[in-house]
């Protein structure tokens, strides 16, 4: 189903308020029963008549004299309430108004009780306003007094104020769950009217309109009519309060007071510029703190500068400079009269007619500058240069042949062009021509190989060339590297360390100790980089190998060939420098490794040659390294290991 089901009719024949699909109120359904339409018209007419009578009563005029617009047809005697005026017509207008107000209150209370019990429906009202039964005016009403006019004016203002409040902020009336009229003249009494009469409202109490914790917890005060008042004495006694229409207790100057009501507090607005002043105060405080920090920093900076200036103050010049002391007369403390008494022209004077020219020294930084590298060429550019060079050489050869300085080169005969170059001879004797071509090919090959051998360097020349390169590398600057090796018990490892250091022309020392071994090398940058790569990456320190022979007198690197420490070398070879343990099996070198302890540059070489030293104690190690000024390297290397 896409639409909504139609509402059922109530007992009085009114239809419920029907809403369309978009939520807007739809027009009421068309009445098909004539009896229901007549009843609704009669109720509407009765309501209009009551409204006209109420307005006439407030204005103090006779309802019969009201404007024609407000008049409505009087309903049937069965539907209209019975007249309440006295038969003699002698009662005053004030008594009639009091009786009408009392009857109105009784009617409202009966209607509320009926709604609560689900019984009879409420009497019709117009537009949510009070609908009291219009009293029958007296035949000859007396003229209203000044007090009546004042009361009527106050009530009129109260009605206007209540209507404005209800139209602006009054909540909608509560929905009735029981079946009955939901619109038109069958709606219930407005909650504001219930509050004025002291009747508890069935609608939910509105929350406060300000966002505070205390206000959210407390209930909002019930709106009351300030022009009406209740009996304070009766409220304190606990009895039922009288209606606001009771003129005996009515006082327009006293506002209504109810027990337990929460008094609303007045809105207190912050003065303009309050928070701006607070922000400015915070800014000024931050600026003052920043200024204090800046002044403190400047003071510290000034103290530091003054201390530094005092350290570099130039003393006052002496009365006589030291280089002039030998020229002035003996005992002279000033330069006064130095023209008459000086030793410049005497024999043995330090000032002579000879000029000394100091030896010019090359600046040390120029030799460390790298040589300019040639511009790299692409493969096409290299082929072009080779072609041009060969073309120039060929033109030079051709010029020498034209001048007779050189014999022309014989034709280059190959097996591919043999029949074309030697046409007739090849046809006559092809075997002889082929042998001739093979001989020429072999001769050209021999000539090429001999030229290569002539250009090849001999071992002595290669060693000399390598030595020159290493010297040039060391001339650019001496680099130092220090390594820590946990164990050098393997002879293969000792040989690799020793042989590569000598091949790279490195100087330094290898300190052998039971706890760990220290390697100190110095040389050129290229040699140090190659040796560092060897120790860190290329050597497998965890591998162990057997010695070449099992003889006890087998010579080993670092431990033989020197008589200076033969006893220590023998002990080391037998114990911690032996690759085999006491049981005869290879030692486990799984935890062995090499670490770079330090690397840097030095002014020059400290060690004159490459060597080694076997040290049993730590004091002996420091004594050996103290000679070269590197005893701190042992402490640094020991800090890198966990076992030392």
Coordinates of C-alpha atoms in Angstrom, one line a residue:
X1 CA 0.0 0.0 0.0
X2 CA 1.4 3.4 -1.0
X3 CA -1.2 5.6 0.7
X4 CA -2.4 5.9 4.3
X5 CA -5.5 4.3 5.6
X6 CA -8.4 6.7 6.2
X7 CA -9.2 7.7 9.8
X8 CA -12.3 6.4 11.4
X9 CA -15.1 8.7 12.5
X10 CA -15.4 9.5 16.2
X11 CA -18.6 9.3 18.3
X12 CA -19.6 12.9 17.4
X13 CA -19.1 12.5 13.7
X14 CA -15.9 14.5 13.4
X15 CA -13.1 13.2 11.2
X16 CA -9.5 12.9 12.3
X17 CA -6.9 15.3 10.9
X18 CA -5.8 13.7 7.7
X19 CA -2.3 14.5 6.4
X20 CA -1.1 14.1 2.8
X21 CA 2.0 12.2 1.7
X22 CA 4.3 15.2 2.1
X23 CA 3.3 15.9 5.7
X24 CA 1.0 18.9 5.1
X25 CA -2.5 18.9 6.5
X26 CA -5.1 17.7 4.0
X27 CA -8.5 19.1 3.7
X28 CA -11.2 17.3 5.8
X29 CA -13.1 14.6 4.2
X30 CA -16.4 15.4 2.7
X31 CA -19.3 14.6 4.9
X32 CA -21.9 12.4 3.4
X33 CA -24.3 12.3 6.3
X34 CA -26.5 15.3 6.7
X35 CA -27.0 14.8 10.4
X36 CA -23.3 14.9 11.1
X37 CA -22.9 18.2 9.1
X38 CA -25.8 19.8 10.9
X39 CA -24.3 18.9 14.3
X40 CA -20.9 20.4 13.4
X41 CA -22.6 23.6 12.2
X42 CA -24.5 23.9 15.4
X43 CA -21.4 23.5 17.5
X44 CA -19.5 26.0 15.5
X45 CA -22.4 28.5 15.8
X46 CA -22.5 28.0 19.6
X47 CA -18.8 28.5 19.9
X48 CA -18.9 31.8 17.9
X49 CA -21.7 33.0 20.1
X50 CA -19.7 32.2 23.3
X51 CA -16.7 34.1 21.9
X52 CA -18.8 37.1 21.1
X53 CA -20.4 37.1 24.5
X54 CA -16.9 36.8 26.2
X55 CA -15.5 39.7 24.2
X56 CA -18.5 41.8 25.0
X57 CA -18.2 41.0 28.7
X58 CA -14.5 42.0 28.7
X59 CA -15.2 45.2 26.9
X60 CA -18.0 45.9 29.4
X61 CA -20.8 46.2 26.7
X62 CA -23.9 44.3 26.1
X63 CA -23.5 41.3 23.8
X64 CA -26.6 42.4 22.0
X65 CA -24.8 45.7 21.1
X66 CA -21.7 43.9 19.8
X67 CA -20.7 44.4 16.2
X68 CA -22.6 42.4 13.6
X69 CA -19.4 40.6 12.5
X70 CA -19.0 38.9 15.9
X71 CA -22.7 37.9 16.2
X72 CA -23.6 34.3 15.4
X73 CA -26.9 32.4 15.2
X74 CA -28.0 31.3 18.7
X75 CA -28.0 27.5 18.9
X76 CA -31.1 25.5 19.8
X77 CA -32.2 25.5 23.4
X78 CA -31.1 21.9 23.8
X79 CA -27.5 22.7 22.8
X80 CA -27.2 26.2 24.5
X81 CA -26.6 26.4 28.2
X82 CA -29.4 27.7 30.4
X83 CA -29.5 31.4 31.2
X84 CA -27.9 32.5 34.5
X85 CA -29.2 36.0 34.9
X86 CA -31.8 36.8 37.7
X87 CA -35.4 37.1 36.7
X88 CA -35.9 40.4 38.4
X89 CA -32.8 42.0 36.6
X90 CA -31.7 43.8 39.7
X91 CA -28.4 42.0 40.0
X92 CA -25.4 44.0 39.1
X93 CA -23.1 43.3 36.2
X94 CA -20.3 42.4 38.6
X95 CA -22.4 39.5 40.2
X96 CA -23.1 38.2 36.7
X97 CA -19.5 38.2 35.8
X98 CA -18.5 36.4 38.9
X99 CA -21.2 33.7 38.4
X100 CA -20.1 33.3 34.8
X101 CA -16.4 32.9 35.8
X102 CA -17.3 30.3 38.5
X103 CA -19.5 28.4 36.0
X104 CA -16.7 28.5 33.5
X105 CA -14.2 27.0 36.0
X106 CA -16.6 24.2 36.9
X107 CA -17.1 23.4 33.2
X108 CA -13.4 23.3 32.6
X109 CA -12.8 21.0 35.6
X110 CA -15.6 18.7 34.4
X111 CA -14.2 18.6 30.9
X112 CA -10.7 17.7 32.2
X113 CA -12.1 14.9 34.4
X114 CA -14.1 13.6 31.4
X115 CA -11.0 13.6 29.2
X116 CA -9.0 11.7 31.9
X117 CA -11.7 9.1 32.3
X118 CA -12.1 8.7 28.6
X119 CA -15.7 9.6 28.8
X120 CA -17.5 12.5 27.2
X121 CA -15.6 14.7 24.8
X122 CA -14.6 18.2 25.7
X123 CA -16.8 21.1 24.9
X124 CA -15.8 22.9 21.7
X125 CA -13.4 25.9 21.9
X126 CA -12.3 28.2 19.2
X127 CA -8.6 28.5 18.2
X128 CA -7.3 27.1 21.5
X129 CA -8.8 29.9 23.6
X130 CA -11.1 29.7 26.7
X131 CA -14.7 29.2 25.7
X132 CA -16.9 30.1 28.7
X133 CA -20.7 29.9 28.4
X134 CA -22.0 33.4 27.6
X135 CA -24.2 34.7 30.4
X136 CA -27.5 36.1 29.6
X137 CA -27.2 39.9 30.0
X138 CA -29.5 41.8 32.2
X139 CA -32.5 43.5 30.8
X140 CA -31.2 46.9 31.9
X141 CA -27.5 46.7 32.7
X142 CA -26.1 49.3 35.0
X143 CA -23.3 51.5 33.6
X144 CA -19.9 50.1 34.5
X145 CA -18.0 51.7 37.3
X146 CA -14.3 52.8 37.2
X147 CA -13.2 49.7 39.0
X148 CA -15.0 47.5 36.5
X149 CA -13.3 49.3 33.6
X150 CA -9.9 48.9 35.2
X151 CA -10.5 45.2 35.8
X152 CA -11.7 44.7 32.2
X153 CA -8.7 46.6 30.8
X154 CA -6.3 44.4 32.8
X155 CA -8.0 41.2 31.7
X156 CA -7.9 42.3 28.1
X157 CA -4.1 43.0 28.3
X158 CA -3.7 39.6 30.0
X159 CA -5.5 37.9 27.2
X160 CA -3.4 39.6 24.6
X161 CA -0.2 38.7 26.4
X162 CA -1.3 35.1 26.8
X163 CA -2.2 34.8 23.2
X164 CA 1.2 36.2 22.1
X165 CA 3.1 33.8 24.4
X166 CA 1.0 30.8 23.3
X167 CA 1.5 31.7 19.6
X168 CA 5.3 32.2 20.0
X169 CA 6.6 29.5 22.4
X170 CA 3.7 27.4 23.7
X171 CA 4.2 23.6 23.1
X172 CA 1.5 21.8 21.1
X173 CA -1.2 20.1 23.1
X174 CA -0.7 16.5 24.0
X175 CA -2.0 13.9 21.6
X176 CA -4.9 11.9 23.0
X177 CA -4.5 8.2 22.7
X178 CA -8.3 7.5 23.0
X179 CA -10.4 7.5 19.9
X180 CA -12.1 10.8 19.4
X181 CA -11.9 14.1 17.6
X182 CA -8.3 15.1 16.8
X183 CA -9.0 18.5 15.2
X184 CA -11.5 21.2 14.7
X185 CA -13.7 21.9 17.8
X186 CA -12.8 18.6 19.7
X187 CA -9.2 19.6 20.9
X188 CA -8.4 19.7 24.6
X189 CA -7.7 22.7 26.8
X190 CA -4.4 24.6 26.2
X191 CA -1.7 23.9 28.7
X192 CA -1.2 27.6 29.5
X193 CA -4.9 27.8 30.6
X194 CA -4.3 24.8 32.9
X195 CA -1.3 26.5 34.5
X196 CA -3.3 29.7 35.2
X197 CA -6.0 27.7 36.9
X198 CA -3.6 25.6 38.9
X199 CA -4.6 22.4 37.1
X200 CA -1.6 20.0 36.4
X201 CA -0.9 19.7 32.7
X202 CA -0.5 16.3 31.0
X203 CA 2.1 17.6 28.6
X204 CA 5.8 17.2 29.2
X205 CA 7.5 20.1 31.0
X206 CA 9.7 22.1 28.7
X207 CA 13.4 22.1 29.4
X208 CA 15.4 25.3 30.0
X209 CA 16.5 27.3 27.1
X210 CA 20.0 28.0 28.3
X211 CA 22.8 25.4 28.1
X212 CA 24.1 25.0 31.7
X213 CA 24.5 21.9 33.8
X214 CA 22.3 23.1 36.7
X215 CA 19.7 24.5 34.3
X216 CA 19.5 21.2 32.4
X217 CA 19.0 19.2 35.6
X218 CA 16.3 21.5 37.0
X219 CA 12.8 21.9 35.4
X220 CA 11.8 25.0 33.6
X221 CA 9.5 27.3 35.5
X222 CA 5.8 27.2 34.5
X223 CA 4.7 30.3 32.7
X224 CA 2.2 32.3 34.7
X225 CA 0.1 35.3 34.1
X226 CA 1.7 38.3 35.9
X227 CA -1.6 40.2 35.9
X228 CA -3.3 37.5 37.9
X229 CA -2.6 36.4 41.5
X230 CA -3.6 33.5 43.8
X231 CA -4.4 33.7 47.4
X232 CA -1.1 33.5 49.4
X233 CA -2.9 32.6 52.6
X234 CA -4.8 29.8 51.0
X235 CA -1.6 28.4 49.3
X236 CA 0.2 28.3 52.6
X237 CA -2.7 26.6 54.3
X238 CA -2.7 23.9 51.6
X239 CA -6.2 24.4 50.4
X240 CA -7.3 24.7 46.8
X241 CA -6.3 28.1 45.4
X242 CA -9.1 30.3 44.1
X243 CA -9.4 31.1 40.4
X244 CA -7.9 34.2 39.0
X245 CA -11.2 35.6 38.2
X246 CA -12.1 36.0 41.9
X247 CA -12.2 39.8 42.3
X248 CA -12.0 39.5 46.1
X249 CA -8.4 38.3 46.0
X250 CA -7.4 39.8 42.7
X251 CA -4.5 42.2 42.9
X252 CA -2.9 43.3 39.6
X253 CA 0.2 44.7 41.3
X254 CA 1.3 41.3 42.9
X255 CA 2.6 38.6 40.6
X256 CA 1.8 35.0 41.0
X257 CA 3.9 33.0 43.4
X258 CA 3.9 29.2 43.6
X259 CA 5.7 26.9 46.0
X260 CA 8.6 25.0 44.6
X261 CA 8.9 27.1 41.5
X262 CA 12.4 27.9 40.2
X263 CA 13.0 31.6 39.8
X264 CA 14.5 32.4 36.5
X265 CA 17.7 34.4 36.6
X266 CA 18.2 37.5 34.5
X267 CA 20.6 37.3 31.6
X268 CA 23.9 38.8 32.4
X269 CA 25.8 39.7 29.2
X270 CA 29.5 40.2 29.1
X271 CA 30.6 43.7 28.5
X272 CA 32.0 44.6 25.2
X273 CA 35.8 44.2 25.0
X274 CA 36.0 42.0 28.1
X275 CA 37.7 39.0 26.5
X276 CA 39.7 41.3 24.2
X277 CA 41.2 42.9 27.3
X278 CA 42.0 39.5 28.8
X279 CA 43.7 38.4 25.6
X280 CA 45.7 41.7 25.5
X281 CA 46.7 41.1 29.1
X282 CA 48.0 37.6 28.2
X283 CA 49.8 39.0 25.2
X284 CA 51.5 41.6 27.3
X285 CA 52.5 39.0 29.9
X286 CA 54.0 36.8 27.2
X287 CA 55.8 39.8 25.7
X288 CA 57.3 40.6 29.1
X289 CA 58.5 37.0 29.6
X290 CA 60.0 37.0 26.1
X291 CA 61.7 40.3 26.8
X292 CA 63.1 38.9 30.1
X293 CA 64.5 35.8 28.3
X294 CA 66.0 38.0 25.6
X295 CA 67.7 40.3 28.1
X296 CA 69.0 37.2 30.0
X297 CA 70.4 35.8 26.7
X298 CA 72.0 39.0 25.8
X299 CA 73.5 39.3 29.2
X300 CA 75.0 35.8 29.0
X301 CA 76.2 36.5 25.4
X302 CA 77.8 39.7 26.6
X303 CA 79.6 37.9 29.4
X304 CA 80.8 35.2 27.1
X305 CA 82.0 37.8 24.6
X306 CA 83.8 39.8 27.3
X307 CA 85.5 36.7 28.6
X308 CA 86.5 35.8 25.0
X309 CA 87.8 39.3 24.4
X310 CA 89.8 39.2 27.6
X311 CA 91.4 36.0 26.5
X312 CA 92.5 37.5 23.1
X313 CA 93.4 41.0 24.3
X314 CA 96.6 42.2 22.8
X315 CA 99.1 43.4 25.4
X316 CA 100.5 46.9 25.2
X317 CA 103.6 47.2 23.0
X318 CA 106.9 47.2 25.0
X319 CA 109.1 50.2 25.2
X320 CA 111.7 48.4 23.1
X321 CA 110.9 45.6 20.6
X322 CA 113.0 42.5 20.8
X323 CA 114.3 42.8 17.3
X324 CA 115.6 46.3 18.1
X325 CA 117.3 45.3 21.3
X326 CA 120.5 44.3 19.4
X327 CA 120.6 47.5 17.5
X328 CA 120.2 50.0 20.3
X329 CA 122.9 50.8 22.8
X330 CA 123.4 48.4 25.7
X331 CA 121.0 49.0 28.5
X332 CA 118.7 51.3 26.4
X333 CA 115.1 51.0 27.5
X334 CA 113.6 53.5 25.1
X335 CA 114.1 54.7 21.5
X336 CA 115.2 58.1 22.6
X337 CA 118.5 59.2 21.1
X338 CA 118.9 55.9 19.1
X339 CA 120.5 57.9 16.1
X340 CA 123.5 58.7 18.2
X341 CA 123.9 55.5 20.1
X342 CA 123.4 52.4 17.9
X343 CA 125.3 49.4 16.7
X344 CA 124.3 49.4 13.1
X345 CA 127.5 50.8 11.8
X346 CA 129.8 49.0 14.2
X347 CA 131.7 45.8 13.3
X348 CA 129.8 42.6 14.1
X349 CA 126.5 44.2 13.5
X350 CA 123.6 41.9 12.6
X351 CA 122.6 44.3 9.8
X352 CA 124.8 43.9 6.7
X353 CA 124.7 44.9 3.0
X354 CA 123.7 41.4 1.9
X355 CA 120.1 40.5 1.0
X356 CA 118.7 37.2 2.1
X357 CA 116.2 35.6 -0.3
X358 CA 114.0 32.9 1.4
X359 CA 113.4 29.7 -0.3
X360 CA 110.0 29.5 -2.0
X361 CA 107.8 26.6 -0.8
X362 CA 104.9 25.2 -2.8
X363 CA 101.6 25.5 -0.9
X364 CA 100.7 22.1 0.6
X365 CA 97.1 22.1 -0.5
X366 CA 97.9 22.2 -4.2
X367 CA 99.5 18.7 -4.2
X368 CA 96.3 17.3 -2.6
X369 CA 94.1 18.7 -5.4
X370 CA 92.9 15.9 -7.7
X371 CA 93.9 16.0 -11.3
X372 CA 91.3 17.2 -13.8
X373 CA 89.4 14.3 -15.5
X374 CA 89.0 14.2 -19.3
X375 CA 85.6 14.7 -20.8
X376 CA 83.9 11.3 -21.2
X377 CA 83.1 10.5 -24.8
X378 CA 80.3 8.4 -26.2
X379 CA 81.0 5.3 -28.4
X380 CA 80.2 7.3 -31.5
X381 CA 82.5 10.1 -30.6
X382 CA 85.3 7.6 -29.8
X383 CA 84.8 5.9 -33.2
X384 CA 84.9 9.3 -34.9
X385 CA 88.2 10.3 -33.2
X386 CA 89.8 7.0 -34.1
X387 CA 88.7 7.3 -37.7
X388 CA 90.1 10.8 -37.9
X389 CA 93.4 9.7 -36.3
X390 CA 93.9 6.8 -38.6
X391 CA 93.1 9.0 -41.6
X392 CA 95.7 11.5 -40.6
X393 CA 98.3 8.7 -40.2
X394 CA 97.4 7.3 -43.6
X395 CA 97.8 10.6 -45.3
X396 CA 101.2 11.0 -43.7
X397 CA 102.3 7.6 -45.0
X398 CA 101.0 8.5 -48.5
X399 CA 103.0 11.8 -48.4
X400 CA 106.2 9.9 -47.5
X401 CA 105.7 7.4 -50.3
X402 CA 105.2 10.3 -52.8
X403 CA 108.4 11.9 -51.7
X404 CA 110.3 8.6 -52.0
X405 CA 111.1 8.5 -48.3
X406 CA 109.4 5.2 -47.9
X407 CA 108.7 2.2 -50.1
X408 CA 105.0 1.6 -50.9
X409 CA 103.4 -1.1 -48.8
X410 CA 102.9 -4.4 -50.5
X411 CA 99.3 -5.3 -51.3
X412 CA 97.5 -7.0 -48.4
X413 CA 96.5 -10.3 -49.9
X414 CA 94.0 -12.5 -48.2
X415 CA 92.2 -15.7 -49.2
X416 CA 89.0 -13.6 -49.8
X417 CA 90.7 -11.3 -52.4
X418 CA 93.4 -13.6 -53.7
X419 CA 91.7 -14.3 -57.1
X420 CA 91.0 -10.6 -57.6
X421 CA 94.5 -9.3 -56.6
X422 CA 96.5 -12.1 -58.3
X423 CA 94.2 -12.9 -61.2
X424 CA 96.5 -14.5 -63.8
X425 CA 99.0 -16.0 -61.4
X426 CA 96.2 -17.6 -59.4
X427 CA 94.8 -19.1 -62.5
X428 CA 98.1 -20.5 -63.7
X429 CA 99.3 -21.9 -60.4
X430 CA 96.7 -21.7 -57.6
X431 CA 98.7 -23.9 -55.2
X432 CA 101.7 -21.7 -55.2
X433 CA 99.5 -18.6 -54.9
X434 CA 97.7 -20.1 -51.9
X435 CA 100.9 -21.0 -50.1
X436 CA 102.2 -17.4 -50.7
X437 CA 99.0 -16.0 -49.2
X438 CA 99.3 -18.2 -46.2
X439 CA 102.9 -17.2 -45.6
X440 CA 101.9 -13.5 -45.8
X441 CA 99.1 -14.0 -43.3
X442 CA 101.4 -15.8 -40.8
X443 CA 104.0 -13.0 -41.2
X444 CA 101.5 -10.3 -40.4
X445 CA 100.3 -12.3 -37.4
X446 CA 103.9 -12.7 -36.1
X447 CA 104.6 -9.0 -36.6
X448 CA 101.5 -8.1 -34.5
X449 CA 102.3 -10.5 -31.7
X450 CA 105.9 -9.3 -31.6
X451 CA 104.7 -5.6 -31.4
X452 CA 102.5 -6.6 -28.4
X453 CA 105.4 -8.3 -26.7
X454 CA 107.6 -5.3 -27.2
X455 CA 105.0 -3.0 -25.6
X456 CA 104.4 -5.4 -22.7
X457 CA 106.1 -4.4 -19.4
X458 CA 108.5 -6.7 -17.7
X459 CA 107.9 -7.8 -14.0
X460 CA 110.5 -5.3 -12.8
X461 CA 108.8 -2.5 -14.8
X462 CA 105.4 -3.5 -13.5
X463 CA 106.6 -3.4 -9.9
X464 CA 108.3 -0.1 -10.5
X465 CA 105.1 1.3 -12.1
X466 CA 103.0 0.1 -9.1
X467 CA 105.5 1.6 -6.7
X468 CA 105.3 4.9 -8.4
X469 CA 101.5 4.8 -8.2
X470 CA 101.5 3.9 -4.6
X471 CA 104.0 6.7 -3.8
X472 CA 101.8 9.2 -5.7
X473 CA 98.8 8.0 -3.8
X474 CA 100.6 8.4 -0.4
X475 CA 101.8 11.9 -1.5
X476 CA 98.2 13.1 -1.6
X477 CA 97.8 12.4 2.1
X478 CA 98.4 9.6 4.7
X479 CA 95.3 7.8 5.9
X480 CA 95.2 5.6 9.1
X481 CA 92.9 2.7 9.9
X482 CA 92.7 0.6 13.0
X483 CA 91.0 -2.9 13.1
X484 CA 90.2 -5.3 15.9
X485 CA 90.3 -9.1 15.2
X486 CA 89.1 -11.5 17.8
X487 CA 91.5 -14.3 16.9
X488 CA 94.4 -14.8 14.5
X489 CA 95.1 -18.4 15.4
X490 CA 94.6 -19.5 11.7
X491 CA 97.8 -19.3 9.7
X492 CA 95.8 -18.5 6.6
X493 CA 94.3 -15.4 8.1
X494 CA 97.7 -14.2 9.3
X495 CA 99.2 -14.8 5.9
X496 CA 96.4 -12.8 4.2
X497 CA 96.8 -9.9 6.6
X498 CA 100.6 -9.8 6.2
X499 CA 100.9 -10.3 2.4
X500 CA 98.2 -7.8 1.4
X501 CA 99.7 -5.1 3.7
X502 CA 103.1 -5.5 2.0
X503 CA 101.6 -5.6 -1.5
X504 CA 99.8 -2.3 -0.9
X505 CA 102.9 -0.6 0.5
X506 CA 101.3 -0.1 3.9
X507 CA 103.2 0.5 7.2
X508 CA 102.0 -0.3 10.6
X509 CA 101.9 -3.0 13.2
X510 CA 99.9 -6.1 14.3
X511 CA 99.7 -6.5 18.0
X512 CA 99.0 -10.1 19.0
X513 CA 97.3 -10.6 22.4
X514 CA 95.4 -13.5 24.0
X515 CA 92.2 -11.4 24.4
X516 CA 92.1 -9.8 20.9
X517 CA 94.4 -8.6 18.2
X518 CA 94.9 -5.0 17.0
X519 CA 95.9 -4.1 13.4
X520 CA 97.1 -0.5 12.8
X521 CA 97.9 0.4 9.1
X522 CA 98.8 3.6 7.4
X523 CA 99.2 4.5 3.7
X524 CA 97.5 6.2 0.7
X525 CA 93.8 6.5 0.3
X526 CA 93.6 3.9 -2.4
X527 CA 95.7 1.3 -0.5
X528 CA 93.8 1.8 2.7
X529 CA 90.4 1.4 0.9
X530 CA 91.5 -1.9 -0.7
X531 CA 92.9 -3.2 2.6
X532 CA 89.8 -2.2 4.5
X533 CA 87.6 -4.1 1.9
X534 CA 89.9 -7.1 2.3
X535 CA 89.6 -7.3 6.1
X536 CA 85.9 -6.4 6.4
X537 CA 84.4 -8.3 3.5
X538 CA 86.7 -10.6 1.7
X539 CA 88.4 -12.7 4.4
X540 CA 86.2 -15.4 6.0
X541 CA 87.1 -15.1 9.6
X542 CA 84.9 -17.9 10.8
X543 CA 86.8 -20.5 8.7
X544 CA 89.8 -22.4 10.2
X545 CA 92.4 -24.5 8.4
X546 CA 95.1 -27.0 9.4
X547 CA 98.7 -25.9 9.2
X548 CA 100.8 -27.0 6.2
X549 CA 102.8 -29.5 8.2
X550 CA 102.5 -30.9 11.7
X551 CA 106.2 -30.3 12.6
X552 CA 106.8 -28.4 15.9
X553 CA 109.4 -26.1 14.3
X554 CA 107.1 -25.0 11.4
X555 CA 107.6 -21.3 10.7
X556 CA 104.5 -19.1 10.8
X557 CA 103.7 -15.5 9.9
X558 CA 104.3 -13.0 12.8
X559 CA 105.7 -15.8 15.0
X560 CA 109.0 -16.8 13.3
X561 CA 112.0 -15.4 11.6
X562 CA 112.8 -12.9 14.4
X563 CA 115.0 -13.5 17.4
X564 CA 113.7 -10.5 19.3
X565 CA 110.6 -12.2 20.7
X566 CA 111.3 -15.9 19.9
X567 CA 110.3 -17.1 23.4
X568 CA 107.0 -15.3 23.3
X569 CA 106.4 -16.4 19.7
X570 CA 107.1 -20.0 20.7
X571 CA 104.6 -19.9 23.6
X572 CA 102.0 -18.2 21.4
X573 CA 102.5 -20.7 18.6
X574 CA 102.0 -23.5 21.1
X575 CA 98.9 -22.0 22.8
X576 CA 96.6 -19.3 21.5
X577 CA 98.1 -18.8 18.0
X578 CA 97.8 -22.5 17.2
X579 CA 94.8 -23.4 15.0
X580 CA 94.6 -26.8 16.8
X581 CA 93.5 -27.1 20.4
X582 CA 94.9 -29.5 23.0
X583 CA 92.6 -32.3 21.9
X584 CA 94.0 -32.2 18.4
X585 CA 90.9 -30.8 16.6
X586 CA 90.5 -27.5 14.9
X587 CA 89.4 -24.5 17.1
X588 CA 85.9 -23.2 16.7
X589 CA 86.1 -19.7 15.1
X590 CA 82.4 -19.2 14.6
X591 CA 82.5 -16.1 16.9
X592 CA 85.6 -14.6 15.1
X593 CA 85.3 -11.4 13.2
X594 CA 86.9 -8.0 12.3
X595 CA 85.7 -4.6 13.3
X596 CA 86.8 -1.1 12.2
X597 CA 87.9 0.7 15.3
X598 CA 89.0 4.1 13.9
X599 CA 89.7 5.7 10.5
X600 CA 91.1 9.1 9.7
X601 CA 94.0 11.1 8.2
X602 CA 97.4 11.9 9.7
X603 CA 100.1 14.5 9.0
X604 CA 102.6 11.8 8.1
X605 CA 103.7 8.2 8.6
X606 CA 104.3 7.1 12.2
X607 CA 105.7 3.6 11.5
X608 CA 108.8 3.2 9.3
X609 CA 107.9 -0.3 8.2
X610 CA 105.3 -3.1 8.5
X611 CA 105.8 -5.5 11.4
X612 CA 104.2 -7.4 14.3
X613 CA 104.6 -7.8 18.0
X614 CA 103.5 -10.7 20.3
X615 CA 102.4 -9.3 23.7
X616 CA 101.4 -11.5 26.6
X617 CA 100.3 -8.7 29.0
X618 CA 98.3 -5.5 28.5
X619 CA 101.1 -3.4 29.9
X620 CA 103.5 -4.7 27.2
X621 CA 100.8 -3.7 24.6
X622 CA 100.6 -0.2 25.8
X623 CA 104.4 0.1 25.9
X624 CA 104.6 -0.9 22.3
X625 CA 101.9 1.5 21.1
X626 CA 103.2 4.4 23.3
X627 CA 106.3 4.6 21.0
X628 CA 104.0 5.6 18.1
X629 CA 101.6 7.6 20.2
X630 CA 98.7 5.2 19.7
X631 CA 98.1 3.7 23.1
X632 CA 94.6 5.1 23.1
X633 CA 93.7 2.9 20.2
X634 CA 94.1 -0.2 22.4
X635 CA 91.6 1.3 24.9
X636 CA 89.2 2.2 22.1
X637 CA 89.5 -1.3 20.6
X638 CA 88.9 -3.0 23.9
X639 CA 85.7 -0.9 24.4
X640 CA 84.2 -2.4 21.2
X641 CA 84.4 -6.0 22.4
X642 CA 82.3 -7.8 25.0
X643 CA 84.9 -10.3 26.3
X644 CA 87.8 -8.0 27.0

